[in-house]
mmCIF file of N, CA and C in Angstrom:
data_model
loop_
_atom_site.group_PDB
_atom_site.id
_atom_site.type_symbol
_atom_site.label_atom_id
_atom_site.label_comp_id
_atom_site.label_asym_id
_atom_site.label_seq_id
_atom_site.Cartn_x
_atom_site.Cartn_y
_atom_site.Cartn_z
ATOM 1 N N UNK A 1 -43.190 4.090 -12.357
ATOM 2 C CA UNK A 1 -42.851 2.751 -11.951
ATOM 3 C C UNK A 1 -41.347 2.563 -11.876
ATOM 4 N N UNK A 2 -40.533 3.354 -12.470
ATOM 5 C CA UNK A 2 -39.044 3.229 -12.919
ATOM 6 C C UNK A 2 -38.127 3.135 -11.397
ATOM 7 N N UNK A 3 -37.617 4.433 -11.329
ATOM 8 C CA UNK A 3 -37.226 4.924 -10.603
ATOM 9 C C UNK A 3 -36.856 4.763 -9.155
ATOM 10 N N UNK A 4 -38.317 5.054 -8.938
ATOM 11 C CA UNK A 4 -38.974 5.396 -7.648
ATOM 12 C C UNK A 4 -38.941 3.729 -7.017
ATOM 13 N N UNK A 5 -39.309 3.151 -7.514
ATOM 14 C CA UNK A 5 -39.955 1.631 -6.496
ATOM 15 C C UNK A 5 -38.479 0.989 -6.390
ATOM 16 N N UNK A 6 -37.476 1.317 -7.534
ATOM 17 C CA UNK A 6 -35.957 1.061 -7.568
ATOM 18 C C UNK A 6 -35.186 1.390 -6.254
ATOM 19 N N UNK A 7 -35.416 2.309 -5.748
ATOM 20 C CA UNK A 7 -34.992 3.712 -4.747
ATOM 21 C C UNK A 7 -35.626 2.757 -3.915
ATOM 22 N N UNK A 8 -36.713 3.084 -3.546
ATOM 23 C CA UNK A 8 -37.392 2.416 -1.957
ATOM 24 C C UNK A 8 -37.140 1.008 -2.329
ATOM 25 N N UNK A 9 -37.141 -0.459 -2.792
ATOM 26 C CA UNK A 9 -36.814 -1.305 -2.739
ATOM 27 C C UNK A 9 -34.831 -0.949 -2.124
ATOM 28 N N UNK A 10 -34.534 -0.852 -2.484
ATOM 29 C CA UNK A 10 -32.921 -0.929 -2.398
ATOM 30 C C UNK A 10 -32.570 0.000 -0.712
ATOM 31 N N UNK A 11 -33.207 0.933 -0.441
ATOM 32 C CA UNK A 11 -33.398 1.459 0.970
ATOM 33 C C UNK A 11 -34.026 0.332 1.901
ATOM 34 N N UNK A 12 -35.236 -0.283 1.218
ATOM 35 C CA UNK A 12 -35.663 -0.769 2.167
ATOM 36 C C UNK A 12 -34.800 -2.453 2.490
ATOM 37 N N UNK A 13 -34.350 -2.536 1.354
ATOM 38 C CA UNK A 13 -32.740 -4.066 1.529
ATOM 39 C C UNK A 13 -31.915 -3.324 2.413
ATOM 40 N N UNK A 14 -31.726 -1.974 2.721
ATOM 41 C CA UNK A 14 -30.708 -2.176 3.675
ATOM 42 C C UNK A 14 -30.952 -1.720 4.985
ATOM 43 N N UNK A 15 -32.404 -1.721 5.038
ATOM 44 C CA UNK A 15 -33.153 -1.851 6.068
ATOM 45 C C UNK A 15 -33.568 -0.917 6.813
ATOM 46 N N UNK A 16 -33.559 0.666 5.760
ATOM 47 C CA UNK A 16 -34.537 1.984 6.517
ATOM 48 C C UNK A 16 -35.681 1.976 5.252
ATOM 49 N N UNK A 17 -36.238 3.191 6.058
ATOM 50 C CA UNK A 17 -37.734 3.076 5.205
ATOM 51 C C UNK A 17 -37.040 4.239 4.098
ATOM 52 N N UNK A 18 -37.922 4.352 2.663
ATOM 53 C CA UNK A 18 -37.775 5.598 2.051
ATOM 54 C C UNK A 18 -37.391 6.943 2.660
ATOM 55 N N UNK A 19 -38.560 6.982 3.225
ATOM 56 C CA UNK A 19 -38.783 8.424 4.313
ATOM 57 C C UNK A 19 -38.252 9.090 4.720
ATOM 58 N N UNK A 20 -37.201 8.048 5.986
ATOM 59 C CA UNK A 20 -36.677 9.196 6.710
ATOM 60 C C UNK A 20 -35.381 8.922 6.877
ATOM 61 N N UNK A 21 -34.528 7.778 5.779
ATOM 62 C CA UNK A 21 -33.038 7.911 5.684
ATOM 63 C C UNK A 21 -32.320 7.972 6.971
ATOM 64 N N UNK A 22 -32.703 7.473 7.466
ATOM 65 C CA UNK A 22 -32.224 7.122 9.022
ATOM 66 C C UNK A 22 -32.554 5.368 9.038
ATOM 67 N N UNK A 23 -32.000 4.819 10.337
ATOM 68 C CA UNK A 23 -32.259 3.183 10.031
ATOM 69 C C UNK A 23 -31.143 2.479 10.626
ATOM 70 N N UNK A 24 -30.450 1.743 9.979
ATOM 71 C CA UNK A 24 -29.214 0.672 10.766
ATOM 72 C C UNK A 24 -27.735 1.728 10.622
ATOM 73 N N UNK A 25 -27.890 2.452 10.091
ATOM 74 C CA UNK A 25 -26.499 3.251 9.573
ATOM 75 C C UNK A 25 -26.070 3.424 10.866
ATOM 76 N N UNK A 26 -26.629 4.203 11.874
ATOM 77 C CA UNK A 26 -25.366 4.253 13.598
ATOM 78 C C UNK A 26 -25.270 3.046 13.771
ATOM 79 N N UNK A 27 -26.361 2.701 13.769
ATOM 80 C CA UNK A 27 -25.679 1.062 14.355
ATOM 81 C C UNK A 27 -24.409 0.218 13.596
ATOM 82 N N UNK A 28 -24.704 0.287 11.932
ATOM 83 C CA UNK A 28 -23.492 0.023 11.072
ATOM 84 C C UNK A 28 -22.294 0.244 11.735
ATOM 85 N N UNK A 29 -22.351 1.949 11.856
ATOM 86 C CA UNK A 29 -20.618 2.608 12.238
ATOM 87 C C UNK A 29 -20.287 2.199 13.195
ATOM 88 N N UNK A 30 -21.460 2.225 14.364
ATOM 89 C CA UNK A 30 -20.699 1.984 15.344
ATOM 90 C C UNK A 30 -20.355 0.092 16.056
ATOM 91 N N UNK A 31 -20.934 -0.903 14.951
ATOM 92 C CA UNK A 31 -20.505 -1.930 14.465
ATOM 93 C C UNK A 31 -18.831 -1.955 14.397
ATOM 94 N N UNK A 32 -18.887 -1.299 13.030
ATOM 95 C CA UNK A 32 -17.888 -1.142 12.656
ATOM 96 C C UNK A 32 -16.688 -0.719 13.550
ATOM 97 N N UNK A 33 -16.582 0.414 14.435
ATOM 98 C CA UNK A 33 -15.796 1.268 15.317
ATOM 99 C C UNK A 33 -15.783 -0.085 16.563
ATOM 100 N N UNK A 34 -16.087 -1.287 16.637
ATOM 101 C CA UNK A 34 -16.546 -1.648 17.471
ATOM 102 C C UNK A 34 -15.080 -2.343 18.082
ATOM 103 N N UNK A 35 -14.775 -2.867 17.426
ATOM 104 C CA UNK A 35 -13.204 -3.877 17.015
ATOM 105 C C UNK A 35 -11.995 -2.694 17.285
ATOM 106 N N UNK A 36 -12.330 -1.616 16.795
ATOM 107 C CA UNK A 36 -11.034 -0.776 16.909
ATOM 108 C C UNK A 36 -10.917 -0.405 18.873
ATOM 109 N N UNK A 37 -12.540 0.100 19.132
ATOM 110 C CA UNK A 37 -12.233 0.459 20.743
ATOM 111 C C UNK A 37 -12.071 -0.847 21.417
ATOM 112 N N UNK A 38 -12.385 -1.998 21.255
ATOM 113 C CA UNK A 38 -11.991 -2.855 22.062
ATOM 114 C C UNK A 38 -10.628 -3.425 21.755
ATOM 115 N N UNK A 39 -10.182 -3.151 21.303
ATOM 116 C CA UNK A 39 -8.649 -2.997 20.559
ATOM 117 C C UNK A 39 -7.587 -2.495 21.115
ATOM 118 N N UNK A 40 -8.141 -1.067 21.385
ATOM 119 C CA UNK A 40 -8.026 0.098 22.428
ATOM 120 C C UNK A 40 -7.902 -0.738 23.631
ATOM 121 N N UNK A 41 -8.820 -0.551 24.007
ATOM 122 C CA UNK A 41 -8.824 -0.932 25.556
ATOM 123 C C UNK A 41 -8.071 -2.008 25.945
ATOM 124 N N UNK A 42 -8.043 -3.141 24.987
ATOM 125 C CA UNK A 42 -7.349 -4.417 25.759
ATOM 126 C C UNK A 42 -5.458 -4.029 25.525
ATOM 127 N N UNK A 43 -5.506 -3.254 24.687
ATOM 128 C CA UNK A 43 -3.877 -2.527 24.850
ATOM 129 C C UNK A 43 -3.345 -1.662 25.912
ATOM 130 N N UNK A 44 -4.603 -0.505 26.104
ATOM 131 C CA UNK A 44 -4.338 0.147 27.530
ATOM 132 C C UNK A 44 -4.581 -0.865 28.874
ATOM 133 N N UNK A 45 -5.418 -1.716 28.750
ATOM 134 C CA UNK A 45 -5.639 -2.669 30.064
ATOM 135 C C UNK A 45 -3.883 -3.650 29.831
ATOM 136 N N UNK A 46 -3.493 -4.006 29.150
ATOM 137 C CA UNK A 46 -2.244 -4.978 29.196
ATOM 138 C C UNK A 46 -1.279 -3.370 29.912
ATOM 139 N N UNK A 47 -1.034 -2.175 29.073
ATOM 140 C CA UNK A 47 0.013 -1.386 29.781
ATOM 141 C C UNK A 47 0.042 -1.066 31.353
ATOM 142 N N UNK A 48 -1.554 -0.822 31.269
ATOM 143 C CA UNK A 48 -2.150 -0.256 32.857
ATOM 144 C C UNK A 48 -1.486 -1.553 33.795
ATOM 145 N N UNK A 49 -1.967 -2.438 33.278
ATOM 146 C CA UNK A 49 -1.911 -3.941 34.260
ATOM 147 C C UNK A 49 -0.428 -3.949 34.121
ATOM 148 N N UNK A 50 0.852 -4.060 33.011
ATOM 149 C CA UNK A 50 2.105 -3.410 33.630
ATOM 150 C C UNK A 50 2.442 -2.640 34.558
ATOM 151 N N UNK A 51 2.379 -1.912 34.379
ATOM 152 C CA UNK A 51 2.490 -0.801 35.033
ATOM 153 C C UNK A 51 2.517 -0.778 36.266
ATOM 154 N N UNK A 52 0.981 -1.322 37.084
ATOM 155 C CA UNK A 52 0.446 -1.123 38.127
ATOM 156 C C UNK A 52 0.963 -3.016 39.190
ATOM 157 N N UNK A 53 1.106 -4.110 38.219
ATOM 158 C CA UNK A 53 1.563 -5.036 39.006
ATOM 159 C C UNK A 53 2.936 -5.132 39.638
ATOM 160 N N UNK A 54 4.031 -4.641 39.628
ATOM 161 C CA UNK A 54 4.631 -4.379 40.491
ATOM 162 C C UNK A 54 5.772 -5.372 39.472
ATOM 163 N N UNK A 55 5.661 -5.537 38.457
ATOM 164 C CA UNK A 55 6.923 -6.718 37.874
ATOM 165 C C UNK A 55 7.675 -5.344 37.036
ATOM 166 N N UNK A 56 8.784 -6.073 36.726
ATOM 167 C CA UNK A 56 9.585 -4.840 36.259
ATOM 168 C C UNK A 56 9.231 -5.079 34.169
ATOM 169 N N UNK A 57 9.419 -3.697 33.627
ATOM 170 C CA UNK A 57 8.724 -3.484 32.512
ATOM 171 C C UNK A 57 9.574 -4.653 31.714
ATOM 172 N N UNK A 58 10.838 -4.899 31.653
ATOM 173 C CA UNK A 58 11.874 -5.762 30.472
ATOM 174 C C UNK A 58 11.825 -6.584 31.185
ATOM 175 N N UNK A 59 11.155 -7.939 31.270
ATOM 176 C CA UNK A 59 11.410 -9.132 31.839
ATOM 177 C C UNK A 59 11.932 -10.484 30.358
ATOM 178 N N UNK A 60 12.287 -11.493 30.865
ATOM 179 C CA UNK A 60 12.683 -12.432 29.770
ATOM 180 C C UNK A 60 10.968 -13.458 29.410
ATOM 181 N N UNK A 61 11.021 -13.501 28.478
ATOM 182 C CA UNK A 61 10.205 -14.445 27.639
ATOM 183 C C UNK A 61 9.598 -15.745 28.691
ATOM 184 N N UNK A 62 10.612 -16.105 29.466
ATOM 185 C CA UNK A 62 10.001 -17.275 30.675
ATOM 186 C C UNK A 62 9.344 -16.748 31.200
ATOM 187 N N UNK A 63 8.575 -15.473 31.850
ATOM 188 C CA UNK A 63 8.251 -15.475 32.761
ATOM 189 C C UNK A 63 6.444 -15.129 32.282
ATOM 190 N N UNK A 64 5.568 -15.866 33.151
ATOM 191 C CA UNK A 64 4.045 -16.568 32.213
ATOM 192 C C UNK A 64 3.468 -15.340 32.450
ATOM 193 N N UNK A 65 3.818 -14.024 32.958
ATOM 194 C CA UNK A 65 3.612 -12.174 33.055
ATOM 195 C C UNK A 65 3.601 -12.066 31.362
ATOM 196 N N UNK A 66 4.705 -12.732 31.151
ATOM 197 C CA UNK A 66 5.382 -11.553 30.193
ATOM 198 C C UNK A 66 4.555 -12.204 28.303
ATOM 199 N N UNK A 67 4.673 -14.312 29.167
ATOM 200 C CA UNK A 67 3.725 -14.204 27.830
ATOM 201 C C UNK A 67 2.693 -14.237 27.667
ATOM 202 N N UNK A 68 1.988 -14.082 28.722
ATOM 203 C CA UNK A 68 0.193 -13.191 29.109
ATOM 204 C C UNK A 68 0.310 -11.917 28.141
ATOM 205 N N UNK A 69 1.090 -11.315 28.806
ATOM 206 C CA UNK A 69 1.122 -10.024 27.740
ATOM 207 C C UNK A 69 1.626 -10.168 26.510
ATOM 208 N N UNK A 70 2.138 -11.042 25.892
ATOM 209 C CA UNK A 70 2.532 -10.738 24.491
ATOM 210 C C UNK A 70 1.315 -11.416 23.681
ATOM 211 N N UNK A 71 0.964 -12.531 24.540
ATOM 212 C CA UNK A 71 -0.821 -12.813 23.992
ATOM 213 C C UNK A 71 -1.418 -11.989 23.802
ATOM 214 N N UNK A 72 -1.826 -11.207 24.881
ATOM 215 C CA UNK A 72 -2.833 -9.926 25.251
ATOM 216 C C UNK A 72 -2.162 -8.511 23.472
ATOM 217 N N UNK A 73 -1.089 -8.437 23.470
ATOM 218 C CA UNK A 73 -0.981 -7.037 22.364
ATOM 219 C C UNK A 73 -1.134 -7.987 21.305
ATOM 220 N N UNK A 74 -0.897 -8.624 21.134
ATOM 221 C CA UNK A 74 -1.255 -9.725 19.760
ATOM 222 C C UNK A 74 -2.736 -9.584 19.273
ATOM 223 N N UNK A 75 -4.149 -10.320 20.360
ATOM 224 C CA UNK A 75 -4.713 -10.268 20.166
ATOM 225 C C UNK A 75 -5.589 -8.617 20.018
ATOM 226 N N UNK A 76 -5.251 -7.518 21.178
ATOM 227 C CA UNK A 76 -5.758 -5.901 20.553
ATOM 228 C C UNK A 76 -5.010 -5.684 19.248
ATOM 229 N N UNK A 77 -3.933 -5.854 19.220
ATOM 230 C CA UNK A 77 -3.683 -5.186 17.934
ATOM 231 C C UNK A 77 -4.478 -5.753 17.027
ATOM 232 N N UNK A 78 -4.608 -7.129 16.692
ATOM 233 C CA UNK A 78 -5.710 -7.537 15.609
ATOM 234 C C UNK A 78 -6.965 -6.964 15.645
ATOM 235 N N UNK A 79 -6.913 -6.349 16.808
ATOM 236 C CA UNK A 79 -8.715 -6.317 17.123
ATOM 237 C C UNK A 79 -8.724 -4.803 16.398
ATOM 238 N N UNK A 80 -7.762 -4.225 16.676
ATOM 239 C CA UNK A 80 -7.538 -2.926 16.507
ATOM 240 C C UNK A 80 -7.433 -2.703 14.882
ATOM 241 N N UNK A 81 -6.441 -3.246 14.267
ATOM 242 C CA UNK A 81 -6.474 -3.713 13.164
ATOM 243 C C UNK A 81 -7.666 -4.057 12.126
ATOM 244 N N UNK A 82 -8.327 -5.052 12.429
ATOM 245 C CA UNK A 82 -10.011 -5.519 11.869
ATOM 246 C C UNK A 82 -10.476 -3.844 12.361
ATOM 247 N N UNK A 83 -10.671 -3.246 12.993
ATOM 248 C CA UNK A 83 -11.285 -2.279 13.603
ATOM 249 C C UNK A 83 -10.996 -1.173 12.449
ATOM 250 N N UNK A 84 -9.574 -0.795 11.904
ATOM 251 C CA UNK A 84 -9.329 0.188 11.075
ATOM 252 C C UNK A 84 -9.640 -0.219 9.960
ATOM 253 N N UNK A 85 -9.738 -1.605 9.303
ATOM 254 C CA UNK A 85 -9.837 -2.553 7.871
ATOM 255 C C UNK A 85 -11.507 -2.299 8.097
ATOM 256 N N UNK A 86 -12.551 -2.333 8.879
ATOM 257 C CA UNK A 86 -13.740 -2.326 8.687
ATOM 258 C C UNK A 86 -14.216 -0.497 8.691
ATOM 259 N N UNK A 87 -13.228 0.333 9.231
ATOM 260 C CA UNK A 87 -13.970 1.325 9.248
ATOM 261 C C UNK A 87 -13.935 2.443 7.599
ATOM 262 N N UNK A 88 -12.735 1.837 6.794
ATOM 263 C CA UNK A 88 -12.045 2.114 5.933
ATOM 264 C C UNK A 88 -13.126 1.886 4.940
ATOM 265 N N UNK A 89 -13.895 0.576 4.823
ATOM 266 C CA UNK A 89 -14.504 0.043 4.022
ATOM 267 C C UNK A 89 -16.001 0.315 4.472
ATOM 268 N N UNK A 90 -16.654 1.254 3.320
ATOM 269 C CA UNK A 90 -18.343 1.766 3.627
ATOM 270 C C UNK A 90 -18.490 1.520 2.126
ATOM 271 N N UNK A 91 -19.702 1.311 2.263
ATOM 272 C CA UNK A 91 -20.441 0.836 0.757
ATOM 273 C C UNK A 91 -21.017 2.267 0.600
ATOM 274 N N UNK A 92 -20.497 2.963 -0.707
ATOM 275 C CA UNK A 92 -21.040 4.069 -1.233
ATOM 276 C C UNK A 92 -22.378 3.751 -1.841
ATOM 277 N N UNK A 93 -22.976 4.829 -1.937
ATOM 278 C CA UNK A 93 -24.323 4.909 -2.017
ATOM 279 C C UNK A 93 -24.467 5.581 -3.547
ATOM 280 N N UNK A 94 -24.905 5.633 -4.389
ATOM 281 C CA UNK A 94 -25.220 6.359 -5.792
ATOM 282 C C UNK A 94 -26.508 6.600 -5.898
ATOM 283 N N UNK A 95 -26.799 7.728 -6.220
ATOM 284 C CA UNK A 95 -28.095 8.006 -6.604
ATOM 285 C C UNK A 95 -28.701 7.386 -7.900
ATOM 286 N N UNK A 96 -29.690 6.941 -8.195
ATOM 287 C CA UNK A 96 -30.291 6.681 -9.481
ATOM 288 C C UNK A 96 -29.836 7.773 -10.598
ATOM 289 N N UNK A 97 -30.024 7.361 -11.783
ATOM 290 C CA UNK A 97 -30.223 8.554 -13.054
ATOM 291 C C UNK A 97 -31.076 8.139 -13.885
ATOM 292 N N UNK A 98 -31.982 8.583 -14.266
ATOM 293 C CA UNK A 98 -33.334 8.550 -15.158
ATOM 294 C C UNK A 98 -31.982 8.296 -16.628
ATOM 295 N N UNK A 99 -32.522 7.550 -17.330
ATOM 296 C CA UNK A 99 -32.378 7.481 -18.963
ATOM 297 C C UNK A 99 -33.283 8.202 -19.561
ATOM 298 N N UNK A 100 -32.471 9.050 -20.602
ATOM 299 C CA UNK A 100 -33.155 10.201 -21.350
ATOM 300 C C UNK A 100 -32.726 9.588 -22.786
ATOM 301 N N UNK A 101 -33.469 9.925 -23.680
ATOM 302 C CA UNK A 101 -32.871 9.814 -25.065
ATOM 303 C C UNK A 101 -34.512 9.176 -25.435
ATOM 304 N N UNK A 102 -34.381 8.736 -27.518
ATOM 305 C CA UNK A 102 -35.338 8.355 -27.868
ATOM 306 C C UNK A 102 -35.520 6.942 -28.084
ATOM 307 N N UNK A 103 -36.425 6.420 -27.608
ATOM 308 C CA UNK A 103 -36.219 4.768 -27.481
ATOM 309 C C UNK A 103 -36.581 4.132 -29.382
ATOM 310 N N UNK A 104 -35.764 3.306 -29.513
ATOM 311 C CA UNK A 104 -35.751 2.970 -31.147
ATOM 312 C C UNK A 104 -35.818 1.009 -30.998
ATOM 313 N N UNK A 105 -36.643 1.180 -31.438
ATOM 314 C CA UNK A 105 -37.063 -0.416 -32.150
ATOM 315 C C UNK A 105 -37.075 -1.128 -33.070
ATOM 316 N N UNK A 106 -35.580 -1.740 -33.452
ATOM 317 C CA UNK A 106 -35.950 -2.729 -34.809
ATOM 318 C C UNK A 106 -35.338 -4.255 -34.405
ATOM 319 N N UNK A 107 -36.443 -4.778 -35.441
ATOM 320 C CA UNK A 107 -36.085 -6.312 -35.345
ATOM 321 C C UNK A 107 -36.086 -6.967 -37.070
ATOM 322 N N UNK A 108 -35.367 -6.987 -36.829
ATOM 323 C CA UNK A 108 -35.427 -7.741 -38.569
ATOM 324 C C UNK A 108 -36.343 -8.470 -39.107
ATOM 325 N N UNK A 109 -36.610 -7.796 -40.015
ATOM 326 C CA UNK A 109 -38.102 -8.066 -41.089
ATOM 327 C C UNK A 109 -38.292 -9.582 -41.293
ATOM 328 N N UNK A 110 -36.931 -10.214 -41.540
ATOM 329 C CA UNK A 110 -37.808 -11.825 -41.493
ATOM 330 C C UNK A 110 -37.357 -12.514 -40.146
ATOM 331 N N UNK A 111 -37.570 -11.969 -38.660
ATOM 332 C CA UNK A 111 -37.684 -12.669 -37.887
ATOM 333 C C UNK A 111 -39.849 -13.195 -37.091
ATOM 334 N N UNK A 112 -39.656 -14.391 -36.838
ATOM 335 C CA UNK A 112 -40.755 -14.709 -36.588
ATOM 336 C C UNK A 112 -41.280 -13.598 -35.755
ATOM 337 N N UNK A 113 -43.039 -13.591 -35.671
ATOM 338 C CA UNK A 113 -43.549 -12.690 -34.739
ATOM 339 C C UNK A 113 -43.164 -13.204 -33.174
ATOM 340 N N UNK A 114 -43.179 -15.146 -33.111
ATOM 341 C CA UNK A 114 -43.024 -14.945 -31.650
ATOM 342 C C UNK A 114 -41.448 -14.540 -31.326
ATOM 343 N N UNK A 115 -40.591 -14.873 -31.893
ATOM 344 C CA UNK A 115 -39.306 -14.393 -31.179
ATOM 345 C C UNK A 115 -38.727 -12.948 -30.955
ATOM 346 N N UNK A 116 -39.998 -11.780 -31.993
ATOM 347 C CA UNK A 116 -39.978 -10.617 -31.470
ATOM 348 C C UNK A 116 -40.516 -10.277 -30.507
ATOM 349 N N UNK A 117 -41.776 -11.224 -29.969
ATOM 350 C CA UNK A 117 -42.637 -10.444 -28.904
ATOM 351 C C UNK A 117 -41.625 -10.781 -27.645
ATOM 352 N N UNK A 118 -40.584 -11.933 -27.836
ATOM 353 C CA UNK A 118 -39.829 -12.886 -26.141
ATOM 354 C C UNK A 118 -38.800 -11.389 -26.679
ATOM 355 N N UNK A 119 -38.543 -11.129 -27.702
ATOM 356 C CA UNK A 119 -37.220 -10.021 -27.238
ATOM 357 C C UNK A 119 -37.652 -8.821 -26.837
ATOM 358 N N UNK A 120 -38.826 -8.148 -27.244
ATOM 359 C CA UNK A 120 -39.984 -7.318 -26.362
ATOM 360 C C UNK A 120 -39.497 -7.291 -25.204
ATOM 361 N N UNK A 121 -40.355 -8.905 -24.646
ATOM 362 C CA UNK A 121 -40.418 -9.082 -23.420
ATOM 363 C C UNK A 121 -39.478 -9.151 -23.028
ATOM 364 N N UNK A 122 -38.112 -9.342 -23.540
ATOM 365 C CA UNK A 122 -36.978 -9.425 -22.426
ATOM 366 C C UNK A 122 -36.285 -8.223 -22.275
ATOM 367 N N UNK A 123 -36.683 -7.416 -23.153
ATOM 368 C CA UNK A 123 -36.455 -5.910 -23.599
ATOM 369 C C UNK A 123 -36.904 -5.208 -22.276
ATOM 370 N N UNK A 124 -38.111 -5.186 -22.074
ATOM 371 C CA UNK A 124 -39.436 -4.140 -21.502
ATOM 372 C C UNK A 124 -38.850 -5.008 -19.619
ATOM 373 N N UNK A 125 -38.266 -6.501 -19.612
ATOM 374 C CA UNK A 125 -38.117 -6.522 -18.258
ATOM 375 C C UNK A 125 -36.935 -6.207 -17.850
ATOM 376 N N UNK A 126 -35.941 -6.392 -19.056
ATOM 377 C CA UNK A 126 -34.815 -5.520 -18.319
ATOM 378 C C UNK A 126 -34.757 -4.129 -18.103
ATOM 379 N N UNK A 127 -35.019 -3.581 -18.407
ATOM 380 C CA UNK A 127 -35.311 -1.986 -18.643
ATOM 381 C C UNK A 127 -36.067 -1.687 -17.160
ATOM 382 N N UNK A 128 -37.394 -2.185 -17.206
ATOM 383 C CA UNK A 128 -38.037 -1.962 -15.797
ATOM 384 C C UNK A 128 -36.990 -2.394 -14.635
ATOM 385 N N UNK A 129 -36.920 -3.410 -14.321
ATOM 386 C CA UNK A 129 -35.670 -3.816 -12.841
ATOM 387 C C UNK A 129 -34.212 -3.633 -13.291
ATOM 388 N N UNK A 130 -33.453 -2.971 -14.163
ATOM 389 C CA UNK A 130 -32.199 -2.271 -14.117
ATOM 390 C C UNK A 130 -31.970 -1.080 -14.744
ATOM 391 N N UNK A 131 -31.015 -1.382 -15.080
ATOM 392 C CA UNK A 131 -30.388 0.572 -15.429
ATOM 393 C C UNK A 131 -30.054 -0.086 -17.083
ATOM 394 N N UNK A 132 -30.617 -0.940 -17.518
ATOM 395 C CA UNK A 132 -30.274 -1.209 -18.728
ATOM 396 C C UNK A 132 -31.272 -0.383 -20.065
ATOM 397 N N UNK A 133 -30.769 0.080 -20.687
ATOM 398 C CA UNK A 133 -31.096 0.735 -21.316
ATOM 399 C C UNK A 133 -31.567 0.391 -23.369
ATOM 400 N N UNK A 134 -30.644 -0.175 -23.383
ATOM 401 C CA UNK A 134 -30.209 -0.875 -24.746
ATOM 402 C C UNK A 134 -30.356 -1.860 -24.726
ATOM 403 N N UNK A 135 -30.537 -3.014 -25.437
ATOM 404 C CA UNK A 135 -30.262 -4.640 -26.073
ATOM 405 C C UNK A 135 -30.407 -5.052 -27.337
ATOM 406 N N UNK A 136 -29.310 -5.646 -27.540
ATOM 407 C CA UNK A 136 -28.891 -5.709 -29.363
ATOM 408 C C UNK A 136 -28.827 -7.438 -28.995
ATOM 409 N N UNK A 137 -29.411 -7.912 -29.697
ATOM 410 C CA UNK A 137 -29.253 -9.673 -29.865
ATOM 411 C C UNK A 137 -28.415 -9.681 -31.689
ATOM 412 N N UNK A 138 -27.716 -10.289 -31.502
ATOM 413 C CA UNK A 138 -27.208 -11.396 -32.672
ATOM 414 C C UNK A 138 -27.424 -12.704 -32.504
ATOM 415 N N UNK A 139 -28.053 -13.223 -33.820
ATOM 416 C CA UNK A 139 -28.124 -14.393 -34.473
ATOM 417 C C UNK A 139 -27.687 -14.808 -35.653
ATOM 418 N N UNK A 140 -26.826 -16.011 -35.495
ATOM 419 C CA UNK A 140 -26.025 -16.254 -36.760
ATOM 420 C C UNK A 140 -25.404 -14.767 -37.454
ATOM 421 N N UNK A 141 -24.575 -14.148 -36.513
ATOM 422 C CA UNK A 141 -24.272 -13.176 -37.157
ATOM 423 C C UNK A 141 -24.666 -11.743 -37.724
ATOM 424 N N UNK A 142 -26.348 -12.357 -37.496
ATOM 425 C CA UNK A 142 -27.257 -10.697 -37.706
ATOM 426 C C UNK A 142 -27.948 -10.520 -36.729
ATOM 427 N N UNK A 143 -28.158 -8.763 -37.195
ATOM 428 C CA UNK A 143 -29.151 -8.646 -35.561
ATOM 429 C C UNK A 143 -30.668 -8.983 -35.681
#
């Protein structure tokens, strides 16, 4: 029950099956890569479109060429920018690790039976849905 349903629940939140570890991941990257090539392109389309309109490359700030284009690298470079800031950032993946060792149970001799069976129970549900292993309660100072 541990483990295993841990593993396929958490595959299946990010939306492939157990199985076959395949799923949204190309689509992720190439999400991601998505901002950088259009980034790309609207930088080579502003040089190309220099280039090829016939205005000369150093013009002054008046002229509505020149602040088309300083719009135009403003906005690729950001794009380009978000593009390298998203590709940088991937959510690592960790494998599970089984807890090994001997499981030990005490509750202090004059605590009531019901407030041992709720620390049981809060015992036995953390343990099942996390990686928690241990739980020590204090009250008034004792455990």
């Amino acid at each position: 029950r541990g483990g295993g349903e841990r593993t396929r629940t958490a595959a299946s939140a990010r939306g492939k099956s157990a199985g076959n570890g395949q799923g949204t991941d190309a689509i992720d990257d190439a999400l991601r890569g998505l901002p950088l090539w259009v980034g790309t392109a609207g930088l080579s389309g502003v040089v190309l479109n220099r280039l090829f309109s016939g205005v000369s490359l150093v013009t002054d700030a008046g002229n509505s060429h020149s602040r088309t284009d300083v719009l135009g690298i403003f906005l690729s470079a950001a794009c380009v920018l978000t593009g390298l800031q998203w590709a940088a950032i991937k959510a690592r993946e960790y494998s599970p690790v089984e807890q090994s060792g001997v499981r030990v149970v005490f509750n202090s001799p004059d605590l009531a039976n019901k407030a041992k069976r709720e620390i049981e129970w809060s015992f036995d549900s953390l343990s099942s849905t996390s990686a928690c292993c241990s739980v020590v309660v204090f009250h008034k100072d004792r455990c």
